[in-house]
PDB file of N, CA, C and O in Angstrom, chain B, residues numbered from 101:
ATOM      1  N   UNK B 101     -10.810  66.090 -65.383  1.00  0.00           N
ATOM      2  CA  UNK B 101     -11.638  65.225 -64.545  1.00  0.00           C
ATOM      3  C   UNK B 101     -12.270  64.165 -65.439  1.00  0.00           C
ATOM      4  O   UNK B 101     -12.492  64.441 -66.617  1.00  0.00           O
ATOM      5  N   UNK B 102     -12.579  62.936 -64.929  1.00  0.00           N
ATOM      6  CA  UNK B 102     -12.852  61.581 -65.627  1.00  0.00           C
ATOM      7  C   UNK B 102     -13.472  61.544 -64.757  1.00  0.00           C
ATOM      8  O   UNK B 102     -13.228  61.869 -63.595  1.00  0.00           O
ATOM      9  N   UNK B 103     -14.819  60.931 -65.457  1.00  0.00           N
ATOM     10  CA  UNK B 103     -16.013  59.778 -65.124  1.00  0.00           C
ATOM     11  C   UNK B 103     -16.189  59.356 -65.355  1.00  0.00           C
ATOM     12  O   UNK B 103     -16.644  59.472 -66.492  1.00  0.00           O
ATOM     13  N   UNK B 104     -16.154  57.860 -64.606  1.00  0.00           N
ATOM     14  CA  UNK B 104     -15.509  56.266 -65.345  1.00  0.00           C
ATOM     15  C   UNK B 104     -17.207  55.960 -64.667  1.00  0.00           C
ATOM     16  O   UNK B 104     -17.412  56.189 -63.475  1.00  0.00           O
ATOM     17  N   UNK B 105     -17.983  55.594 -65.296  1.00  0.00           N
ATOM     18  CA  UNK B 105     -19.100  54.563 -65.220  1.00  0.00           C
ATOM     19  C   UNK B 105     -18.805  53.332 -65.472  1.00  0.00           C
ATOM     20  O   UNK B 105     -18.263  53.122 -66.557  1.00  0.00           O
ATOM     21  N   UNK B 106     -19.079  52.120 -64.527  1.00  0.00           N
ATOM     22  CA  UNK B 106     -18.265  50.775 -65.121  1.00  0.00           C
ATOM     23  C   UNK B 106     -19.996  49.950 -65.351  1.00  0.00           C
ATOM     24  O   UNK B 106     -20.672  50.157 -64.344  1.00  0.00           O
ATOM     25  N   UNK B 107     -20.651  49.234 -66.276  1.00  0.00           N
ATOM     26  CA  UNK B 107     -21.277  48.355 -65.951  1.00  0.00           C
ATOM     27  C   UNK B 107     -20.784  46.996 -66.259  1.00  0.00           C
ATOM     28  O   UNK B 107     -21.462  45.973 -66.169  1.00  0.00           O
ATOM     29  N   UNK B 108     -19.625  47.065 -66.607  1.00  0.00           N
ATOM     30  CA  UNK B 108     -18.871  45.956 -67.047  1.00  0.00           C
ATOM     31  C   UNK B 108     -19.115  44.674 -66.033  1.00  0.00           C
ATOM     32  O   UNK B 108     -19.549  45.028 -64.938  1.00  0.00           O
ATOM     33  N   UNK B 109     -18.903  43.141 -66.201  1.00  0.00           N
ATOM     34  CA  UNK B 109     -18.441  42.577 -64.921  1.00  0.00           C
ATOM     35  C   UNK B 109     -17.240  42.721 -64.247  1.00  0.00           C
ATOM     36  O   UNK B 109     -16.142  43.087 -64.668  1.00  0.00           O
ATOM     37  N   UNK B 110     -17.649  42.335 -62.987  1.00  0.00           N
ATOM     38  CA  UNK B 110     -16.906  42.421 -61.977  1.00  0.00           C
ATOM     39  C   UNK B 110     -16.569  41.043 -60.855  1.00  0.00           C
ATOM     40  O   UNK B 110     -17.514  40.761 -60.117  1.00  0.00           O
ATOM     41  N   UNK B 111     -15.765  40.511 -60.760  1.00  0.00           N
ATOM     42  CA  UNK B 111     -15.468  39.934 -59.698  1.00  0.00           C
ATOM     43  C   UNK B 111     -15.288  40.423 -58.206  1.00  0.00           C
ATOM     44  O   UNK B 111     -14.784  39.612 -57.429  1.00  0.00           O
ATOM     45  N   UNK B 112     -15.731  41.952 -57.621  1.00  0.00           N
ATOM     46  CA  UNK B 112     -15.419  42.008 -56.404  1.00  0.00           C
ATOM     47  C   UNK B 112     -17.230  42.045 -56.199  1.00  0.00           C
ATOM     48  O   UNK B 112     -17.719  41.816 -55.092  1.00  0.00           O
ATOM     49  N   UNK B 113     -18.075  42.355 -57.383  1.00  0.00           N
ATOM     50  CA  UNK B 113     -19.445  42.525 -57.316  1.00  0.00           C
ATOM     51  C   UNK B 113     -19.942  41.061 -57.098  1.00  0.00           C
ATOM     52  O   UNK B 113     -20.483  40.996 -55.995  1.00  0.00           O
ATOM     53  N   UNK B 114     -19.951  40.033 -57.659  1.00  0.00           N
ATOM     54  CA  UNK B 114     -19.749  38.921 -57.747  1.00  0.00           C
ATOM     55  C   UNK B 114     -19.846  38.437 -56.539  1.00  0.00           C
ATOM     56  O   UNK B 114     -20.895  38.119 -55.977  1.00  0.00           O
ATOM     57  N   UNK B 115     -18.701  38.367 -56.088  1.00  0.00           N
ATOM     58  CA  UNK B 115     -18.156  37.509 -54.731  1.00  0.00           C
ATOM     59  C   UNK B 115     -19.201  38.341 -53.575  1.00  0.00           C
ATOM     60  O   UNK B 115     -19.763  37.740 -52.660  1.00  0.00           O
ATOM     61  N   UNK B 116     -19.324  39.756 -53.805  1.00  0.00           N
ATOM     62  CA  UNK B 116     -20.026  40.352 -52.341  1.00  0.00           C
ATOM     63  C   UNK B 116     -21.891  40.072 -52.703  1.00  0.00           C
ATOM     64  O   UNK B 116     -22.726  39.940 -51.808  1.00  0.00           O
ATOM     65  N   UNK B 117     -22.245  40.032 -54.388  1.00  0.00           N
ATOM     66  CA  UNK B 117     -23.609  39.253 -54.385  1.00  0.00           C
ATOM     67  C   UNK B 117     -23.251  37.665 -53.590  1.00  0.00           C
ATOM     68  O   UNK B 117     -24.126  37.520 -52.737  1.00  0.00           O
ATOM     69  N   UNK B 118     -22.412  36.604 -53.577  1.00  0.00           N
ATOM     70  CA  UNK B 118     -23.055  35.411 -52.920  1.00  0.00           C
ATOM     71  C   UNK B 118     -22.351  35.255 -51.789  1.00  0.00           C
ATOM     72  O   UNK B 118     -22.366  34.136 -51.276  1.00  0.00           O
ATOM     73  N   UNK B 119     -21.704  36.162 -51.253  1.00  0.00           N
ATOM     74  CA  UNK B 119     -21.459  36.322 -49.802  1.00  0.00           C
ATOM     75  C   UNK B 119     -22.211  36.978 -48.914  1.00  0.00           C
ATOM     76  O   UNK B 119     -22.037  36.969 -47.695  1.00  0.00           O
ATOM     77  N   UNK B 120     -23.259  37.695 -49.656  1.00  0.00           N
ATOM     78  CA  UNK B 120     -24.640  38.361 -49.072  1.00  0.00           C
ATOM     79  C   UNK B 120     -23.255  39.902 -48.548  1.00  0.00           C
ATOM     80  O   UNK B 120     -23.708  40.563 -47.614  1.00  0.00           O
ATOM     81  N   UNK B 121     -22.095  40.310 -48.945  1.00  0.00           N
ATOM     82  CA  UNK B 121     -21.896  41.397 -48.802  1.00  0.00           C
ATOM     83  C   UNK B 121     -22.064  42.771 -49.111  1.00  0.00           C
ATOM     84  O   UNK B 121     -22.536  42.750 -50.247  1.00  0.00           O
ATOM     85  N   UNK B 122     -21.923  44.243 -48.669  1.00  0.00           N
ATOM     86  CA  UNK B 122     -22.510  45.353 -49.186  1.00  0.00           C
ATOM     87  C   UNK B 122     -21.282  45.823 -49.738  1.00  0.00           C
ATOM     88  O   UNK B 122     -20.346  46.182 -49.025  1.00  0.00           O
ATOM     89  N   UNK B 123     -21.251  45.834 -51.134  1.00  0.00           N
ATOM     90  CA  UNK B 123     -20.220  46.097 -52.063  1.00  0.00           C
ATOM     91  C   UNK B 123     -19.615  47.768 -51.417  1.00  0.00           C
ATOM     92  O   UNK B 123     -18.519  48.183 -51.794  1.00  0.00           O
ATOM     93  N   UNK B 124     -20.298  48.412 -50.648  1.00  0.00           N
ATOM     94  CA  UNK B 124     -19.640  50.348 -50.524  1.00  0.00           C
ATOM     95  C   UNK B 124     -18.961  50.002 -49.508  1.00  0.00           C
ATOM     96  O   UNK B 124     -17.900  50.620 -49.417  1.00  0.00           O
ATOM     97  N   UNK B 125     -19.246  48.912 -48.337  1.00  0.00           N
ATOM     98  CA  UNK B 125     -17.970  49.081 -47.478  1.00  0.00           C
ATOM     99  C   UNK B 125     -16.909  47.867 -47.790  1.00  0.00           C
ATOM    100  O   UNK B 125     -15.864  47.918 -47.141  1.00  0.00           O
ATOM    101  N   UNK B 126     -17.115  46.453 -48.993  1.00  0.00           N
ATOM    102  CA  UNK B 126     -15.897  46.293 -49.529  1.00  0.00           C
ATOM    103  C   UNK B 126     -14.791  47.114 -49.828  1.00  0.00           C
ATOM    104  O   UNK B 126     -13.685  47.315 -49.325  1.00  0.00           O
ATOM    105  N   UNK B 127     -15.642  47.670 -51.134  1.00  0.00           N
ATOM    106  CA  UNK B 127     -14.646  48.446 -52.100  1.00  0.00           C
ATOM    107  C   UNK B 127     -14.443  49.512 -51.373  1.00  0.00           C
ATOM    108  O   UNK B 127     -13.797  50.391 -51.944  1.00  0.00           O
ATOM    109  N   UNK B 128     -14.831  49.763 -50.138  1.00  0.00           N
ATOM    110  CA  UNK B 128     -14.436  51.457 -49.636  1.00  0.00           C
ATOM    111  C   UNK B 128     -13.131  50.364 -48.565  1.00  0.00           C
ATOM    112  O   UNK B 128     -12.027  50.714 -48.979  1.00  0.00           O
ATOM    113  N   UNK B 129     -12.994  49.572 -47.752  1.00  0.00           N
ATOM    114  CA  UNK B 129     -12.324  48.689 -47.081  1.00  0.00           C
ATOM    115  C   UNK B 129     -11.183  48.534 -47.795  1.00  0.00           C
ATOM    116  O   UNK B 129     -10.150  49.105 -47.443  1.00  0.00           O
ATOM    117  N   UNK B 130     -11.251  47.572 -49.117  1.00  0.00           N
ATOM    118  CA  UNK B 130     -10.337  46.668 -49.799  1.00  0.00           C
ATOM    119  C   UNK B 130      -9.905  47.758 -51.133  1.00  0.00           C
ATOM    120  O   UNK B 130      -8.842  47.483 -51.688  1.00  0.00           O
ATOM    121  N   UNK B 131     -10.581  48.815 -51.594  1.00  0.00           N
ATOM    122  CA  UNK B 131      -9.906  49.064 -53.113  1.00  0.00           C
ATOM    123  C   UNK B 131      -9.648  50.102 -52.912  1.00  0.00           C
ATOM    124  O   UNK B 131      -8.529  50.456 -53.283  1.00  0.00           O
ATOM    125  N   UNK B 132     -10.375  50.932 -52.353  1.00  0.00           N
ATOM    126  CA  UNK B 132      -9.824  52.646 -51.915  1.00  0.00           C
ATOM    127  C   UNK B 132      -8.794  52.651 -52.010  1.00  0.00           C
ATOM    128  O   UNK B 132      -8.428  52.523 -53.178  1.00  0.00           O
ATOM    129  N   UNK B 133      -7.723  52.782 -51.019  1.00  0.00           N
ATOM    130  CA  UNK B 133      -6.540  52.737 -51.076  1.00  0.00           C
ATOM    131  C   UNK B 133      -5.545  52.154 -52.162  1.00  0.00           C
ATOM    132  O   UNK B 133      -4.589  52.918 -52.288  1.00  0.00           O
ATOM    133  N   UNK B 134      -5.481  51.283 -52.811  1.00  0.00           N
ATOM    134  CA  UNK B 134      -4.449  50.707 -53.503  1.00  0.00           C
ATOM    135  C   UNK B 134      -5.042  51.609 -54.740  1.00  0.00           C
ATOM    136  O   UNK B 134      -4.293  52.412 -55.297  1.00  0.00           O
ATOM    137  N   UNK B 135      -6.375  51.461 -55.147  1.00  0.00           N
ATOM    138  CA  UNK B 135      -6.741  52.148 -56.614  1.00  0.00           C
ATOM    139  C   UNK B 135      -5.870  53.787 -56.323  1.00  0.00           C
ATOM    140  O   UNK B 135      -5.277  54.305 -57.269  1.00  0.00           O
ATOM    141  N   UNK B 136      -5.891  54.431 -55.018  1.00  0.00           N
ATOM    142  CA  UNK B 136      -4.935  56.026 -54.979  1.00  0.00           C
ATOM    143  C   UNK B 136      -3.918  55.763 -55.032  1.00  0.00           C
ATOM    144  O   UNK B 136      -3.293  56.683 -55.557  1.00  0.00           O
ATOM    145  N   UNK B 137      -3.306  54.954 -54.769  1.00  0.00           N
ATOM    146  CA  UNK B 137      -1.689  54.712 -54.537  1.00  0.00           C
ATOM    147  C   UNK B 137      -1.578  54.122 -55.617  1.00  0.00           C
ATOM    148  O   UNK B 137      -0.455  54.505 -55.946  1.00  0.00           O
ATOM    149  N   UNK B 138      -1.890  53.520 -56.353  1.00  0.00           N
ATOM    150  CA  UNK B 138      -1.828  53.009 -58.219  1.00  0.00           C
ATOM    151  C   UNK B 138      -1.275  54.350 -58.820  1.00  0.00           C
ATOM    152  O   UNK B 138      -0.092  54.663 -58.954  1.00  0.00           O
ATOM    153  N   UNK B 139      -2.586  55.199 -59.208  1.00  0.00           N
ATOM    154  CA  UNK B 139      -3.275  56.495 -59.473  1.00  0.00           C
ATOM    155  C   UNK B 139      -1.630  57.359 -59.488  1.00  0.00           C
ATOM    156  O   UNK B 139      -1.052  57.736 -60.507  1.00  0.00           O
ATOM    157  N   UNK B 140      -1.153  57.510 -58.120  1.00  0.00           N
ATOM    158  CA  UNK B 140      -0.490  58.484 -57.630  1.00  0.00           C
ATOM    159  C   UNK B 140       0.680  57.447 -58.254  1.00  0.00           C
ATOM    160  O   UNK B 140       1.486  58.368 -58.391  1.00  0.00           O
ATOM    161  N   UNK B 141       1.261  56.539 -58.634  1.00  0.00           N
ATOM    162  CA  UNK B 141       2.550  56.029 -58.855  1.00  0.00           C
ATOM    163  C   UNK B 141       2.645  56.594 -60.318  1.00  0.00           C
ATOM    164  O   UNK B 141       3.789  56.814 -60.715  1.00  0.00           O
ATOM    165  N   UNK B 142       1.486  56.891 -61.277  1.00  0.00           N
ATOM    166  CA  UNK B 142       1.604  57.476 -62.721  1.00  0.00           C
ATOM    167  C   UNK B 142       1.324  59.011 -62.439  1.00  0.00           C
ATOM    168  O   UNK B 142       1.810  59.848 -63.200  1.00  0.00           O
ATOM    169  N   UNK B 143       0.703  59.315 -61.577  1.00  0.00           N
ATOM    170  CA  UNK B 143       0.732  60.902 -61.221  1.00  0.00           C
ATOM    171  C   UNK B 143       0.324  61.495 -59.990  1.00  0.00           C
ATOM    172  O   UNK B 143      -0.883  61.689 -59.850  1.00  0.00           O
ATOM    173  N   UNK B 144       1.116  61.825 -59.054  1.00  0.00           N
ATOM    174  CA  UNK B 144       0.663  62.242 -57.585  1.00  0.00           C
ATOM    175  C   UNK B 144      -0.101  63.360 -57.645  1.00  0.00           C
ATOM    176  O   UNK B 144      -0.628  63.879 -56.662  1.00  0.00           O
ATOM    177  N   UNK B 145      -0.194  63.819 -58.955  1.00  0.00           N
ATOM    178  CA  UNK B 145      -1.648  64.884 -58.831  1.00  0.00           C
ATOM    179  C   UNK B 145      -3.128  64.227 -59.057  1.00  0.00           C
ATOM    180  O   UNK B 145      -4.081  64.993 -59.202  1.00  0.00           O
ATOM    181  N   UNK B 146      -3.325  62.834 -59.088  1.00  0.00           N
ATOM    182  CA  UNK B 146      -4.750  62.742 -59.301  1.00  0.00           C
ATOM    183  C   UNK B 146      -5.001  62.178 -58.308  1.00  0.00           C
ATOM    184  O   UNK B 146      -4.182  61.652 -57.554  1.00  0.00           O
ATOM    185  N   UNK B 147      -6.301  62.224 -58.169  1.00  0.00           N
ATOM    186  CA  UNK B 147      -6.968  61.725 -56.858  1.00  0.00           C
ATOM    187  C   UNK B 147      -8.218  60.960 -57.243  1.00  0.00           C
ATOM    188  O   UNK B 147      -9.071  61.561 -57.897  1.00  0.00           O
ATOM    189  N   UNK B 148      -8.417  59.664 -56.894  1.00  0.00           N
ATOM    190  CA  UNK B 148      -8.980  58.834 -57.306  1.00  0.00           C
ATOM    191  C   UNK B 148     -10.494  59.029 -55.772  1.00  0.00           C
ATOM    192  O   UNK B 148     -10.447  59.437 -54.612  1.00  0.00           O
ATOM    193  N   UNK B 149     -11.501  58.538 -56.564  1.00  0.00           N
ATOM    194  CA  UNK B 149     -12.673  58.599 -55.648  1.00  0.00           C
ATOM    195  C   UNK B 149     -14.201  58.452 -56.132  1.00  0.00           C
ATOM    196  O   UNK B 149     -14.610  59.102 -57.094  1.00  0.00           O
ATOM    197  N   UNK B 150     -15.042  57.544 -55.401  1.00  0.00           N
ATOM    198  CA  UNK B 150     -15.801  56.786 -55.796  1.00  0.00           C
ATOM    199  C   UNK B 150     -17.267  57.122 -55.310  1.00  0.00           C
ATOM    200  O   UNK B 150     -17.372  57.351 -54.105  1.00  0.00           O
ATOM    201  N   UNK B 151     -18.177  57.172 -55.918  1.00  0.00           N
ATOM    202  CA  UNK B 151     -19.216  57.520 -55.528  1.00  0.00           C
ATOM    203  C   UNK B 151     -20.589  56.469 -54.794  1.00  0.00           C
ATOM    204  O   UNK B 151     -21.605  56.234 -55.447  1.00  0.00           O
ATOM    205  N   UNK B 152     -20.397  55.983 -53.505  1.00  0.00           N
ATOM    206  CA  UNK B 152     -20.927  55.190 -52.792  1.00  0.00           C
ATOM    207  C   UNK B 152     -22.654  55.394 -53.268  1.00  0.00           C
ATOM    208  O   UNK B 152     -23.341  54.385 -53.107  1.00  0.00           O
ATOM    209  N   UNK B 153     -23.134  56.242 -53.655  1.00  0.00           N
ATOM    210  CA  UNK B 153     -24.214  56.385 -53.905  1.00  0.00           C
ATOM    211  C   UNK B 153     -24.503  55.480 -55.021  1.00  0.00           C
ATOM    212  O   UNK B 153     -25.305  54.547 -55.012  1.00  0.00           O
ATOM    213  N   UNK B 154     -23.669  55.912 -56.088  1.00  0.00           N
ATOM    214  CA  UNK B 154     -23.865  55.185 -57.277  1.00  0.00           C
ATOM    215  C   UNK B 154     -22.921  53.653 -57.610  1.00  0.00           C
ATOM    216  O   UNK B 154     -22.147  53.453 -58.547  1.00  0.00           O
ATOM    217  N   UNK B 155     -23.188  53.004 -56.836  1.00  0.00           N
ATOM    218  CA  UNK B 155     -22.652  51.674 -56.980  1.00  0.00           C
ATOM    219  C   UNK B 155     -23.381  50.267 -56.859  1.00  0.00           C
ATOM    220  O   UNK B 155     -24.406  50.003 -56.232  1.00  0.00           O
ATOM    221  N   UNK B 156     -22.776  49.641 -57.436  1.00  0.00           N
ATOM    222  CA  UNK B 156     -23.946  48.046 -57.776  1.00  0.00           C
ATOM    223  C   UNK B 156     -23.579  47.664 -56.852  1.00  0.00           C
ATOM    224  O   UNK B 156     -22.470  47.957 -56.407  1.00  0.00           O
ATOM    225  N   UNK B 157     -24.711  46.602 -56.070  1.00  0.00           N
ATOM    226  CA  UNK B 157     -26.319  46.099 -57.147  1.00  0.00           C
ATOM    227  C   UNK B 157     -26.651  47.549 -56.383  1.00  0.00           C
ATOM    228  O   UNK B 157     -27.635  47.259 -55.703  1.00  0.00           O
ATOM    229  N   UNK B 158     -26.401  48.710 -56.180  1.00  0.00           N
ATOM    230  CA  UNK B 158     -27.300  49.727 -55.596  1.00  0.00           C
ATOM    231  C   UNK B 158     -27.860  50.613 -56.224  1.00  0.00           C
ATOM    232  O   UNK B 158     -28.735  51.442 -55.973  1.00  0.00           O
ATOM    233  N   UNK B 159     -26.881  50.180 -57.603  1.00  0.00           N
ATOM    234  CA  UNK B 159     -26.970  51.217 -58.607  1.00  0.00           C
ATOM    235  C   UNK B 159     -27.422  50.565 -59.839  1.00  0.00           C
ATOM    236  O   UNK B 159     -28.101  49.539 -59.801  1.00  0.00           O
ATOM    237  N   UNK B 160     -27.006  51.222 -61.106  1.00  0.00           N
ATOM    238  CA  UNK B 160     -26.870  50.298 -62.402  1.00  0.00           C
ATOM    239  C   UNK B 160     -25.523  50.184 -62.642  1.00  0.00           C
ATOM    240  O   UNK B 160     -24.865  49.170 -62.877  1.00  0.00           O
ATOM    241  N   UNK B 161     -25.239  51.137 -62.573  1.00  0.00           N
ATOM    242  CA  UNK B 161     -23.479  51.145 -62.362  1.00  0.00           C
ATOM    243  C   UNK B 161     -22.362  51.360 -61.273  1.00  0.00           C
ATOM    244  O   UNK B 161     -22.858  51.770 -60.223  1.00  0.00           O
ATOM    245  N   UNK B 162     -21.370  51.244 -61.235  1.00  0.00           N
ATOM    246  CA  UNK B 162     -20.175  52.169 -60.383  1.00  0.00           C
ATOM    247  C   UNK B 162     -19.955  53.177 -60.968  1.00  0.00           C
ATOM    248  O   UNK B 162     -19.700  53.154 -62.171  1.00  0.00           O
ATOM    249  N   UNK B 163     -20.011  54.583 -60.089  1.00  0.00           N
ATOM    250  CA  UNK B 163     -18.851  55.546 -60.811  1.00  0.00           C
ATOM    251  C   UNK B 163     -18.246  56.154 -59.900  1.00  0.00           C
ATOM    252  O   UNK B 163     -18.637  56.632 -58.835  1.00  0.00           O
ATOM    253  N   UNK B 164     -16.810  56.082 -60.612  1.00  0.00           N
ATOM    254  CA  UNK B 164     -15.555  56.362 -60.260  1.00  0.00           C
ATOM    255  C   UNK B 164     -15.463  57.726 -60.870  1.00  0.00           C
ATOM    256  O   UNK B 164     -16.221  58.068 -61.777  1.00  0.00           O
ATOM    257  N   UNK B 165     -14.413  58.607 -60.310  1.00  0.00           N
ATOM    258  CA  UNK B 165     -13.686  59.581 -60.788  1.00  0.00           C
ATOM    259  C   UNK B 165     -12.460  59.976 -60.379  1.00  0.00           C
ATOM    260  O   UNK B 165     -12.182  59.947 -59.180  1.00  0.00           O
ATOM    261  N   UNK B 166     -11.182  60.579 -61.717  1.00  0.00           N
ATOM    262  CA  UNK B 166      -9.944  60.502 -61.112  1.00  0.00           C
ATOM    263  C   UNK B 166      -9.944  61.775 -61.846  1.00  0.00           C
ATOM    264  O   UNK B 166     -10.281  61.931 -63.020  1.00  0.00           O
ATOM    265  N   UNK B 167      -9.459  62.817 -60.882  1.00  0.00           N
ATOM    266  CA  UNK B 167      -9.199  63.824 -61.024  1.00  0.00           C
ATOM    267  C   UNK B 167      -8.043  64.417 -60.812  1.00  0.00           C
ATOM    268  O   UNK B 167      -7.363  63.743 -60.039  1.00  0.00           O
ATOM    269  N   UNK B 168      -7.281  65.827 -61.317  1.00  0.00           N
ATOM    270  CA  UNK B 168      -6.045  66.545 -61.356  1.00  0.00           C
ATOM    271  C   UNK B 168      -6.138  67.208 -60.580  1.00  0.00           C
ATOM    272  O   UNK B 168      -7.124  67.926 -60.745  1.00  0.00           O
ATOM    273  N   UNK B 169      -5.443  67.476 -59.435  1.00  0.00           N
ATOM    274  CA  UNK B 169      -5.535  68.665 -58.733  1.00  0.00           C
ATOM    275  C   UNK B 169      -4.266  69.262 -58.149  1.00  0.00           C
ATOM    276  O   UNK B 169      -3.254  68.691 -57.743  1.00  0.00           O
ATOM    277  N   UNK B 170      -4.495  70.229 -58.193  1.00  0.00           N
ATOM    278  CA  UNK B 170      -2.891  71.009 -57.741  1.00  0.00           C
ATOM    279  C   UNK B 170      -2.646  70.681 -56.394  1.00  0.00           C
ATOM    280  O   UNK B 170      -1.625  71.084 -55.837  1.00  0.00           O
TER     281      UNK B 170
END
């Protein structure tokens, strides 16, 4: 199991600060999906998934986690 904390920049953070958008139902809308289906093209055992709680500006960071599972 991986826990990816990002405070890095971001361009999807970016665009949803001056569009006045709420970055958890972007990235739950627009990245969910392609980031699992990425994930699963190098290994259909991990499962990619994001923690809406902890995400910017809501947070200090994003965190992500991609995990192995049988």
């Amino acid at each position: 199991k991986i826990i990816w904390k990002s405070f890095s920049w971001c361009p999807v953070l970016e665009a949803c600060k001056k569009g006045n958008f709420d970055t958890r139902e972007v990235c739950k809308k627009g990245w969910e999906k392609s980031v699992q289906e990425f994930v699963e093209e190098i290994n259909p055992k991990i499962k990619f998934s994001r923690n809406y709680e902890k995400i910017r500006p809501h947070a200090k960071y994003c965190e992500e986690t991609f995990e192995l599972v049988e």
